[in-house]
């Protein structure tokens, strides 16, 4: 059997990919459409993005399935195609995967809330994520990444769902904001609370992505490292998004400023580093140089 991504983490920092949404738009993705539909409608465009990240030096790329759970697919009337779209997501990423690299099955949040704030039960979330995980596993993802989670309860439901559907290693990243009392998720979960829950559940790799720029992410990694011995994933945004008059999204942290904090993210204890919103293959190429 090939060496796993967990083995690679023991040897050196593992480099993930960067933002996907802006890359899709660059390939002509229309506003308001369903990104996951492109795994079957425009697989060549999705594959070209994955390939650009592998070429830039990513050890692993994440599948185009961030919104691929049935609850998130429902507004696009694609919920019945959840399995198919996720299996395709992993299959096409594997088609451009060089030997010795990896494909991670991306599992983003439902975008909905659990009872009592929302209408969904934990079991409904669990089932939605299980179906997604089944598709990603059958498409031969090497691992699953439950990512950008803002509610610990939802992250744990996703974990249970993923584990009922596949035997793949499941990693989790939460998204935290920085406030006067430290880092918290939107639902008020602290860093310590999340890490404790994930350790208890035997999650092998944990971390954070999105929301924070690379400077704040370095501080968060330091905080996490003090609270866990698990390998840590860090994927910072390139600052904050801003919308131009023409409707184009740009990000506040430029490439050079973003890169300046990457060594600190590593020194503070991240084992897996990638980009998030606002980053692109140029960022990853430069990060590969910095991390060397
Ligand atoms: Zn992001």
XYZ file of C-alpha atoms and ligand atoms in Angstrom:
293
model
C 0.000 0.000 0.000
C 1.163 3.543 -0.761
C 2.376 5.733 2.096
C -0.470 7.735 3.610
C -0.739 11.464 4.103
C -0.391 10.771 7.842
C 3.051 9.273 7.190
C 4.070 12.331 5.179
C 3.005 14.646 8.042
C 5.534 12.937 10.291
C 8.339 13.760 7.858
C 7.656 17.360 6.852
C 5.000 20.045 6.502
C 2.303 18.929 4.057
C 1.136 21.549 1.553
C -2.550 21.673 0.622
C -4.163 23.726 -2.152
C -5.708 27.206 -2.099
C -9.025 28.850 -2.926
C -11.384 27.140 -5.340
C -14.281 29.551 -5.863
C -12.277 32.302 -7.541
C -10.543 29.728 -9.743
C -13.940 28.409 -10.870
C -15.030 31.949 -11.763
C -11.807 32.379 -13.760
C -12.892 29.317 -15.751
C -16.271 30.887 -16.521
C -18.375 29.567 -13.663
C -21.651 31.551 -13.632
C -22.873 33.339 -10.484
C -25.446 31.458 -8.460
C -24.849 28.088 -10.146
C -23.970 24.945 -8.204
C -20.172 24.356 -8.119
C -20.567 20.611 -7.583
C -22.628 20.281 -10.787
C -19.434 21.111 -12.683
C -17.939 17.785 -11.594
C -20.157 16.182 -14.237
C -20.950 19.132 -16.556
C -17.462 20.664 -16.867
C -15.064 18.105 -15.417
C -12.195 19.394 -17.593
C -12.379 22.842 -15.965
C -12.408 21.344 -12.465
C -9.519 19.050 -13.352
C -7.526 21.979 -14.768
C -7.817 23.746 -11.389
C -6.695 20.646 -9.480
C -3.809 20.211 -11.905
C -2.736 23.845 -11.456
C -2.467 23.236 -7.705
C -0.555 19.969 -8.085
C 1.776 21.771 -10.527
C 2.241 24.566 -7.977
C 3.442 22.011 -5.421
C 0.369 20.920 -3.459
C 0.887 17.543 -1.805
C -2.883 17.190 -1.638
C -5.837 18.913 -3.262
C -9.382 19.100 -1.945
C -12.266 17.948 -4.096
C -14.875 20.283 -5.583
C -17.485 19.133 -3.073
C -17.460 21.832 -0.384
C -21.232 22.308 -0.743
C -21.893 18.721 -1.753
C -24.051 17.545 1.136
C -27.708 16.964 0.240
C -28.943 19.846 2.431
C -26.716 22.362 0.643
C -27.541 20.851 -2.755
C -31.313 21.106 -2.169
C -31.757 24.770 -3.270
C -30.194 23.720 -6.611
C -32.618 20.745 -6.769
C -29.595 18.444 -6.906
C -30.020 16.723 -3.532
C -30.922 13.412 -5.164
C -27.602 13.502 -7.065
C -25.478 13.923 -3.915
C -23.742 10.548 -4.230
C -23.078 10.954 -7.954
C -21.663 14.499 -7.695
C -19.357 13.591 -4.821
C -18.137 10.394 -6.429
C -17.387 12.416 -9.579
C -15.573 15.070 -7.500
C -13.121 12.516 -6.124
C -12.828 10.577 -9.385
C -11.811 13.580 -11.493
C -9.327 14.848 -8.894
C -7.727 11.410 -8.927
C -7.412 11.581 -12.698
C -4.868 14.426 -12.418
C -3.185 13.243 -9.200
C 0.535 12.587 -9.593
C 1.993 9.535 -7.893
C 2.690 10.052 -4.219
C 0.192 12.915 -3.832
C -3.264 12.890 -2.308
C -6.910 13.777 -2.835
C -8.907 14.976 0.157
C -12.682 14.826 0.064
C -13.949 18.269 1.041
C -17.019 18.362 3.288
C -18.165 21.899 4.082
C -21.062 22.908 6.335
C -24.747 22.548 5.466
C -25.282 26.295 5.815
C -28.251 25.499 8.075
C -28.628 25.408 11.828
C -29.433 22.599 14.219
C -32.442 22.741 16.539
C -33.292 24.767 18.556
C -31.779 27.651 16.476
C -32.648 25.898 13.218
C -34.997 23.266 11.896
C -32.644 20.295 11.509
C -31.921 17.391 13.841
C -28.405 16.030 14.364
C -29.514 12.783 12.719
C -30.600 14.633 9.569
C -27.186 16.309 9.368
C -25.460 12.988 10.015
C -27.345 11.291 7.169
C -26.633 14.142 4.750
C -22.894 13.953 5.463
C -22.886 10.131 5.354
C -24.216 10.119 1.807
C -21.610 12.665 0.748
C -18.812 10.673 2.380
C -19.981 7.498 0.632
C -19.657 9.213 -2.760
C -16.229 10.659 -1.957
C -14.976 7.312 -0.673
C -16.280 5.452 -3.744
C -14.519 8.043 -5.918
C -11.330 6.970 -4.087
C -10.539 10.011 -1.978
C -7.490 9.352 0.205
C -8.924 11.124 3.238
C -11.917 13.267 4.163
C -11.715 16.847 5.423
C -14.733 18.178 7.284
C -13.939 21.869 6.880
C -14.936 25.466 7.607
C -17.223 24.299 10.409
C -18.699 26.996 12.642
C -20.728 24.721 14.924
C -19.028 21.965 16.944
C -22.288 19.972 17.039
C -22.500 20.011 13.245
C -18.817 19.034 12.911
C -19.396 16.049 15.193
C -22.538 15.043 13.262
C -20.478 15.204 10.065
C -17.810 13.046 11.709
C -20.346 10.399 12.712
C -21.851 10.449 9.228
C -18.449 10.163 7.539
C -17.479 7.275 9.764
C -20.658 5.286 9.140
C -20.074 5.601 5.385
C -16.331 5.042 5.007
C -13.184 3.800 6.655
C -11.101 6.752 5.421
C -9.229 8.946 7.909
C -11.399 11.978 8.709
C -9.791 15.326 9.573
C -11.692 18.391 10.841
C -11.045 22.128 10.522
C -13.189 24.705 12.289
C -13.387 28.355 11.351
C -12.701 30.880 14.133
C -13.008 34.620 14.464
C -10.638 36.626 16.614
C -12.275 38.644 19.394
C -11.168 40.371 22.601
C -11.536 37.080 24.527
C -9.659 34.979 21.967
C -10.757 32.731 19.116
C -14.346 31.474 18.875
C -16.549 29.916 16.200
C -19.728 31.649 15.096
C -21.699 29.373 17.447
C -19.442 30.336 20.348
C -17.275 27.210 20.527
C -13.833 27.865 21.987
C -10.602 26.394 20.631
C -10.183 24.245 23.764
C -13.748 22.935 23.551
C -13.332 21.862 19.919
C -9.940 20.245 20.440
C -11.102 18.360 23.513
C -14.127 16.988 21.646
C -12.043 15.925 18.624
C -9.394 14.228 20.772
C -12.121 12.349 22.606
C -13.509 11.131 19.260
C -10.073 10.042 18.038
C -9.857 12.521 15.136
C -6.266 12.112 13.840
C -5.702 15.652 12.476
C -7.439 18.906 13.479
C -7.137 22.557 12.612
C -8.605 25.776 11.320
C -9.319 27.397 7.994
C -10.938 30.462 6.451
C -12.012 33.767 8.123
C -8.555 34.693 9.523
C -5.676 36.220 7.561
C -2.268 34.546 7.738
C -1.069 36.742 10.627
C -4.034 35.920 12.879
C -3.871 32.281 11.744
C -0.292 32.089 13.058
C -1.574 33.220 16.487
C -4.385 30.671 16.384
C -1.948 27.863 15.544
C 0.131 28.848 18.585
C -2.985 28.702 20.750
C -3.977 25.303 19.324
C -0.491 23.875 19.746
C -0.629 24.674 23.462
C -3.880 22.717 23.739
C -3.302 19.580 21.642
C -0.617 17.136 20.546
C -2.505 16.270 17.347
C -1.146 17.427 13.964
C -2.610 20.844 13.090
C -3.964 22.056 9.735
C -3.883 25.820 8.985
C -5.441 27.395 5.886
C -5.677 31.176 6.133
C -7.690 33.521 3.958
C -5.861 36.260 2.065
C -7.477 38.816 4.361
C -11.015 40.050 4.097
C -13.183 40.012 0.971
C -14.398 43.265 -0.550
C -16.885 43.671 -3.377
C -16.067 46.130 -6.162
C -18.727 48.233 -7.898
C -18.508 45.779 -10.798
C -19.336 42.887 -8.486
C -15.818 41.457 -8.378
C -14.458 40.075 -5.138
C -10.968 41.038 -4.038
C -9.058 40.241 -0.849
C -7.297 42.661 1.469
C -4.064 40.737 2.115
C -1.636 40.788 -0.790
C 0.633 37.900 -1.687
C 3.814 39.277 -0.086
C 2.107 40.127 3.205
C 0.387 36.739 3.243
C 3.704 34.926 2.713
C 5.457 36.884 5.448
C 3.492 35.002 8.129
C 3.776 31.496 6.639
C 7.080 30.700 8.443
C 5.412 31.659 11.745
C 2.455 29.329 11.011
C 5.002 26.534 10.572
C 7.145 27.469 13.592
C 4.062 27.749 15.778
C 3.305 24.132 15.035
C 1.204 23.561 11.904
C 1.855 20.202 10.208
C -0.404 20.866 7.232
C -0.535 24.292 5.553
C -2.658 25.511 2.676
C -4.550 28.568 1.503
C -8.214 29.460 1.664
C -10.379 32.229 0.182
C -8.423 34.732 -1.909
C -5.448 32.449 -2.453
C -4.612 30.829 -5.807
C -1.924 28.633 -7.381
C 0.560 31.570 -7.275
C 0.211 31.685 -3.487
C 0.742 27.925 -3.246
C 3.813 28.027 -5.517
C 5.386 30.721 -3.336
C 4.355 28.898 -0.138
C 6.084 25.778 -1.427
C 9.290 27.839 -1.800
C 8.937 29.382 1.667
C 8.321 25.999 3.303
C 11.246 24.295 1.598
Zn -11.951 30.607 3.129
